[in-house]
């Protein structure tokens, strides 16, 4: 079934801001460069039929008509403990963030699900992964199908308010980009004129393209698809000339194509995309738990605590903040303030590592993805990640 609508807005020039640094040697082209694009005219947005593609089976959402889960203070942790495991909503189709099945999921998002389970139970395996597409995810969270959503989800004002969710600390700073074949002749964002662009519907990516269209003088066609597999399958099948997604997704998806060297990620960055875990409004204790689990991984890197040395650091380190973090200061129990064991942060780092370890497993130089840290460095290394004090 096809849907058509016409956006006809004439606005001034669009400045595409970019940030970060170019990727190292490897087939990846630089993905973050500042570029100014002038645009002047109209855009036609078309929804194309969905191509056949193999996808991970997705957990159906209860939808907006389902009763909302209880979000009273402490209710989520109580439910998780009674169940004996964490229910974590993920993508399941995005290399580097989450790929796999209900019990065996890999990637940065999947590791943060495990980190929360480790903080609560001391067991990173006490988690069940549930996969959702972009349109299902918030309804599933509201309905209580999952305890936390860690699904490469962009933190925006409307989602923070209208969708009744709270976003915890950002785990990955990203930006929207464009990928095309080397043979297309497209070298910058203006080159999409007259072309077809594949995008996943129900995402900020789709909205950003519409806004780019409204502010530009470039006429192009947007084809939308239900999930990431269908979107990239359409691009591979030649149903569109360009595919648009977060740059991290473009890098990881290019890495698994049959001919990655024949595809280029353009310099232009169309948006800011801070990706963060989301929880339901109302349960401040649960929000604090998810927030501080993320911060514990940042602090682990800052204090040079990792999976191999965390026990010895807890036993012998003289730094007061490190001892408070790892629960080895007798008179102070930060875990109790969160409703967690005293050694919750030690359990997190021992189970999944510090942020550098998590990042390197997903995007480091030994992976097919190889995304430079850039803004995802600690603040002391020129990045944006920063843990508040553990005291």
XYZ file of C-alpha atoms in Angstrom:
391
model
C 0.000 0.000 0.000
C 1.390 3.378 -0.958
C 0.736 6.735 0.642
C 1.639 10.105 -0.826
C 1.732 13.571 0.529
C 3.393 16.737 -0.644
C 5.475 19.083 1.436
C 5.871 22.440 -0.297
C 7.737 24.867 1.895
C 10.329 27.390 0.840
C 12.735 28.338 3.581
C 16.231 29.821 3.636
C 19.523 27.991 3.655
C 20.062 24.970 5.881
C 23.315 24.634 7.767
C 24.234 21.070 8.488
C 26.344 20.982 11.645
C 28.665 18.104 12.228
C 30.873 17.086 15.089
C 33.404 14.508 16.121
C 36.344 13.210 14.148
C 37.030 11.192 11.027
C 37.190 7.406 11.253
C 40.563 5.721 11.193
C 41.878 3.937 8.150
C 39.417 1.184 7.285
C 36.971 1.342 4.595
C 34.885 3.909 6.419
C 34.814 7.393 5.000
C 34.959 10.323 7.402
C 31.568 10.659 9.018
C 31.684 13.891 10.925
C 32.624 17.104 9.144
C 31.046 20.540 9.229
C 29.350 21.343 5.936
C 26.962 24.099 4.815
C 24.283 23.186 2.293
C 22.123 25.751 0.528
C 18.649 24.620 -0.459
C 15.655 26.380 -1.966
C 12.497 24.468 -2.947
C 9.982 21.559 -2.718
C 9.933 17.921 -1.649
C 7.693 14.957 -2.389
C 7.489 12.359 0.341
C 6.374 8.885 -0.725
C 5.877 5.724 1.278
C 7.049 2.710 -0.700
C 5.837 -0.860 -0.379
C 7.833 -2.952 2.028
C 10.372 -5.340 0.460
C 10.735 -8.906 1.627
C 13.381 -9.138 4.323
C 14.415 -11.426 7.140
C 13.700 -9.830 10.512
C 13.957 -10.784 14.150
C 10.560 -11.729 15.543
C 9.271 -8.766 17.483
C 7.272 -8.768 20.667
C 3.863 -7.264 19.832
C 3.106 -4.088 21.709
C 0.017 -3.774 23.840
C -0.646 -0.452 22.148
C -1.895 2.801 23.565
C -5.158 1.248 24.750
C -3.410 -1.036 27.256
C -3.557 -0.070 30.919
C -0.492 1.789 32.054
C 1.844 -0.029 34.435
C 2.070 1.177 38.012
C 4.778 3.809 38.398
C 4.577 4.545 42.106
C 7.900 5.104 43.845
C 9.660 1.757 44.256
C 7.075 -0.238 42.308
C 9.366 -1.143 39.408
C 12.228 -2.469 41.519
C 9.748 -4.450 43.628
C 8.253 -6.014 40.495
C 11.654 -6.822 38.999
C 12.841 -8.499 42.211
C 9.619 -10.506 42.519
C 9.945 -11.658 38.905
C 13.598 -12.553 39.334
C 14.724 -10.895 36.132
C 14.764 -7.590 34.263
C 12.630 -7.122 31.132
C 14.618 -4.903 28.762
C 13.285 -3.507 25.480
C 15.851 -3.397 22.657
C 16.095 -3.080 18.885
C 17.511 -6.511 18.081
C 18.371 -5.549 14.496
C 21.174 -3.040 14.947
C 24.781 -4.302 15.030
C 26.813 -2.599 17.725
C 23.719 -1.742 19.779
C 21.666 -4.945 19.974
C 21.456 -8.076 17.852
C 20.396 -11.548 18.905
C 17.478 -13.204 20.672
C 15.647 -13.125 24.006
C 18.531 -14.602 25.989
C 21.584 -13.952 23.811
C 21.865 -10.332 22.748
C 25.091 -8.453 21.972
C 25.893 -4.749 21.685
C 26.155 -1.571 23.742
C 22.423 -1.361 24.527
C 22.325 -5.042 25.476
C 25.264 -4.574 27.834
C 23.458 -1.758 29.655
C 20.490 -4.083 30.143
C 22.922 -6.576 31.701
C 24.475 -3.823 33.813
C 21.105 -3.017 35.411
C 20.477 -6.716 36.089
C 23.929 -6.999 37.685
C 23.244 -3.973 39.903
C 20.013 -5.524 41.211
C 20.783 -9.249 41.347
C 24.572 -9.452 41.103
C 23.876 -11.515 37.971
C 24.149 -10.015 34.475
C 22.210 -12.982 33.097
C 19.030 -12.097 35.015
C 17.560 -10.276 32.023
C 15.125 -11.072 29.230
C 15.491 -9.093 26.013
C 12.309 -8.081 24.171
C 12.534 -6.615 20.663
C 10.358 -3.784 19.368
C 10.260 -1.623 16.281
C 10.302 2.162 16.581
C 6.520 2.560 16.586
C 5.926 -0.105 19.266
C 8.584 0.838 21.806
C 6.931 3.595 23.877
C 3.559 1.843 24.091
C 5.330 -1.288 25.311
C 7.095 0.679 28.026
C 3.898 2.456 29.110
C 1.997 -0.834 29.253
C 4.581 -2.450 31.515
C 5.698 -5.053 28.978
C 9.259 -3.972 29.806
C 10.941 -2.315 32.773
C 13.328 -0.171 30.751
C 13.752 0.735 27.082
C 17.368 0.714 25.862
C 16.823 0.815 22.119
C 19.050 3.425 20.407
C 16.339 5.960 21.268
C 16.864 9.705 20.871
C 16.093 11.929 23.862
C 13.727 14.719 22.764
C 11.477 17.162 24.595
C 8.242 15.748 23.176
C 9.188 12.192 24.081
C 10.184 13.331 27.563
C 6.761 14.906 28.042
C 4.090 13.577 25.678
C 5.253 9.955 25.767
C 5.468 10.061 29.574
C 9.012 8.755 29.818
C 12.149 9.894 31.601
C 15.492 9.597 29.835
C 18.498 8.576 31.883
C 22.107 9.535 31.122
C 23.089 9.482 27.456
C 24.994 6.314 26.545
C 25.836 7.287 22.942
C 26.013 10.676 21.215
C 25.071 10.300 17.567
C 23.878 12.288 14.541
C 21.835 11.498 11.430
C 23.639 10.863 8.174
C 23.216 9.678 4.599
C 24.753 6.631 2.892
C 24.855 5.940 -0.830
C 26.730 3.815 -3.366
C 30.033 5.121 -4.650
C 28.631 4.764 -8.162
C 25.677 7.099 -7.446
C 27.740 10.235 -8.028
C 26.282 11.788 -4.847
C 28.992 13.608 -2.895
C 27.022 15.783 -0.444
C 23.504 16.371 0.846
C 22.491 18.427 -2.190
C 23.031 15.340 -4.302
C 19.831 13.729 -3.050
C 17.904 15.979 -5.462
C 15.684 13.791 -7.617
C 16.697 10.658 -5.707
C 14.893 8.217 -3.439
C 15.798 8.034 0.259
C 14.954 4.983 2.403
C 14.185 5.591 6.089
C 12.561 3.756 9.000
C 9.173 5.173 9.907
C 8.231 6.283 13.401
C 11.726 7.622 14.080
C 13.312 11.027 14.531
C 15.203 10.151 11.332
C 11.976 10.339 9.335
C 11.007 13.635 10.971
C 14.446 15.149 10.380
C 14.267 14.307 6.674
C 10.858 15.969 6.429
C 12.250 19.084 8.110
C 15.278 19.019 5.812
C 12.844 18.841 2.885
C 10.732 21.707 4.178
C 13.774 23.914 4.607
C 15.367 23.030 1.278
C 15.085 23.626 -2.417
C 15.732 19.963 -3.138
C 13.044 17.642 -4.507
C 13.443 14.002 -3.473
C 11.325 10.989 -2.529
C 11.212 9.453 0.957
C 10.285 5.761 1.214
C 9.408 4.553 4.722
C 9.643 1.022 6.148
C 8.537 -0.618 9.379
C 11.926 -1.652 10.741
C 15.671 -1.422 10.188
C 15.990 -4.729 8.322
C 13.342 -3.725 5.790
C 14.845 -0.252 5.399
C 18.348 -1.481 4.601
C 17.052 -4.393 2.508
C 15.221 -1.854 0.333
C 18.444 0.113 -0.094
C 20.418 -3.026 -0.983
C 17.721 -4.032 -3.493
C 18.009 -0.650 -5.220
C 14.564 0.597 -4.215
C 16.216 3.867 -3.217
C 19.483 5.637 -3.998
C 20.232 6.770 -0.446
C 19.529 5.412 3.048
C 19.333 7.698 6.076
C 19.822 6.719 9.734
C 22.006 7.582 12.695
C 25.616 7.570 11.544
C 26.452 4.764 13.951
C 23.750 2.640 12.300
C 25.079 3.483 8.840
C 28.599 2.441 9.860
C 27.507 -0.834 11.445
C 25.094 -1.707 8.643
C 27.680 -0.926 5.976
C 30.060 -3.304 7.751
C 27.749 -6.277 7.155
C 26.943 -5.533 3.502
C 28.353 -7.905 0.885
C 30.393 -5.044 -0.616
C 30.965 -2.421 2.120
C 33.759 -0.737 0.168
C 31.226 0.251 -2.506
C 29.182 2.424 -0.141
C 30.043 5.855 1.236
C 28.706 7.762 4.259
C 28.446 11.440 3.341
C 30.035 14.156 5.470
C 26.754 15.913 6.217
C 25.259 15.511 9.707
C 21.559 16.386 9.738
C 20.805 16.343 13.458
C 21.816 15.742 17.065
C 20.820 12.295 18.303
C 21.605 11.694 22.012
C 20.691 8.047 22.635
C 19.640 7.156 26.185
C 17.711 4.564 28.231
C 14.074 5.458 28.941
C 11.823 4.599 31.900
C 8.210 5.396 32.768
C 7.322 8.620 34.559
C 6.453 8.343 38.230
C 8.959 5.953 39.781
C 11.870 8.163 40.788
C 13.714 5.321 42.486
C 13.824 3.314 39.251
C 14.877 6.393 37.265
C 17.719 6.937 39.758
C 18.826 3.305 39.489
C 19.062 3.352 35.685
C 20.764 6.764 35.734
C 23.417 5.798 38.271
C 24.144 2.436 36.661
C 25.153 4.376 33.528
C 27.173 6.827 35.626
C 28.960 3.915 37.335
C 30.362 2.798 33.976
C 31.634 6.331 33.284
C 33.202 6.520 36.745
C 34.805 3.122 36.232
C 36.642 4.429 33.193
C 37.534 7.721 34.892
C 39.079 5.907 37.886
C 40.706 3.198 35.732
C 38.550 0.444 37.224
C 37.766 -2.453 34.895
C 36.533 -6.035 34.848
C 39.954 -7.452 35.709
C 41.002 -5.160 38.566
C 37.708 -4.161 40.202
C 38.042 -6.600 43.121
C 41.589 -5.570 43.957
C 40.732 -1.875 43.657
C 37.794 -2.345 46.028
C 40.076 -3.997 48.571
C 43.061 -1.671 48.453
C 42.373 1.686 46.811
C 42.829 4.693 49.094
C 40.640 7.121 47.125
C 37.499 7.919 49.112
C 35.223 8.279 46.095
C 36.394 4.979 44.648
C 35.704 3.242 47.947
C 32.225 4.803 48.142
C 31.563 3.775 44.524
C 32.583 0.160 45.047
C 30.974 -0.213 48.478
C 34.206 -0.753 50.405
C 33.826 2.173 52.823
C 32.319 0.631 55.991
C 30.428 3.699 57.201
C 28.831 4.654 53.853
C 26.361 2.593 51.799
C 25.359 4.364 48.574
C 23.513 1.278 47.381
C 20.986 1.577 50.193
C 19.991 5.003 48.902
C 18.940 3.320 45.628
C 17.430 0.188 47.141
C 20.399 -1.838 45.850
C 23.149 -3.964 47.444
C 26.132 -2.053 48.803
C 28.369 -3.504 46.079
C 25.970 -2.710 43.217
C 28.526 -0.639 41.256
C 31.254 -3.209 41.780
C 28.848 -5.829 40.422
C 28.121 -3.661 37.367
C 31.775 -3.121 36.460
C 32.679 -6.736 37.183
C 29.831 -7.947 34.960
C 30.090 -5.652 31.904
C 33.111 -3.417 32.475
C 33.573 0.327 32.409
C 32.301 2.484 29.552
C 35.487 2.047 27.495
C 35.176 -1.738 27.705
C 31.499 -1.642 26.718
C 32.197 0.755 23.840
C 35.185 -1.173 22.530
C 33.242 -4.447 22.387
C 30.611 -2.715 20.263
C 32.516 -0.167 18.184
C 36.227 -0.508 18.972
C 39.154 -0.900 16.564
C 38.972 -4.714 16.587
C 35.288 -4.759 15.516
C 33.848 -4.503 12.014
C 32.149 -1.275 13.098
C 35.188 0.807 14.129
C 33.522 4.066 15.162
C 35.973 6.557 16.753
C 34.932 7.629 20.265
C 34.611 11.338 19.396
C 31.922 12.883 21.587
C 31.606 9.526 23.326
C 34.912 10.060 25.098
C 35.036 11.075 28.751
C 35.009 14.818 29.371
C 38.735 14.781 30.178
C 39.440 13.395 26.696
C 37.334 15.944 24.836
C 34.053 14.048 24.982
C 30.702 14.616 26.713
C 30.477 11.701 29.133
C 30.678 12.731 32.763
C 29.644 11.069 36.042
C 28.404 13.227 38.929
C 30.191 12.637 42.261
C 29.575 9.386 44.131
C 29.014 10.753 47.601
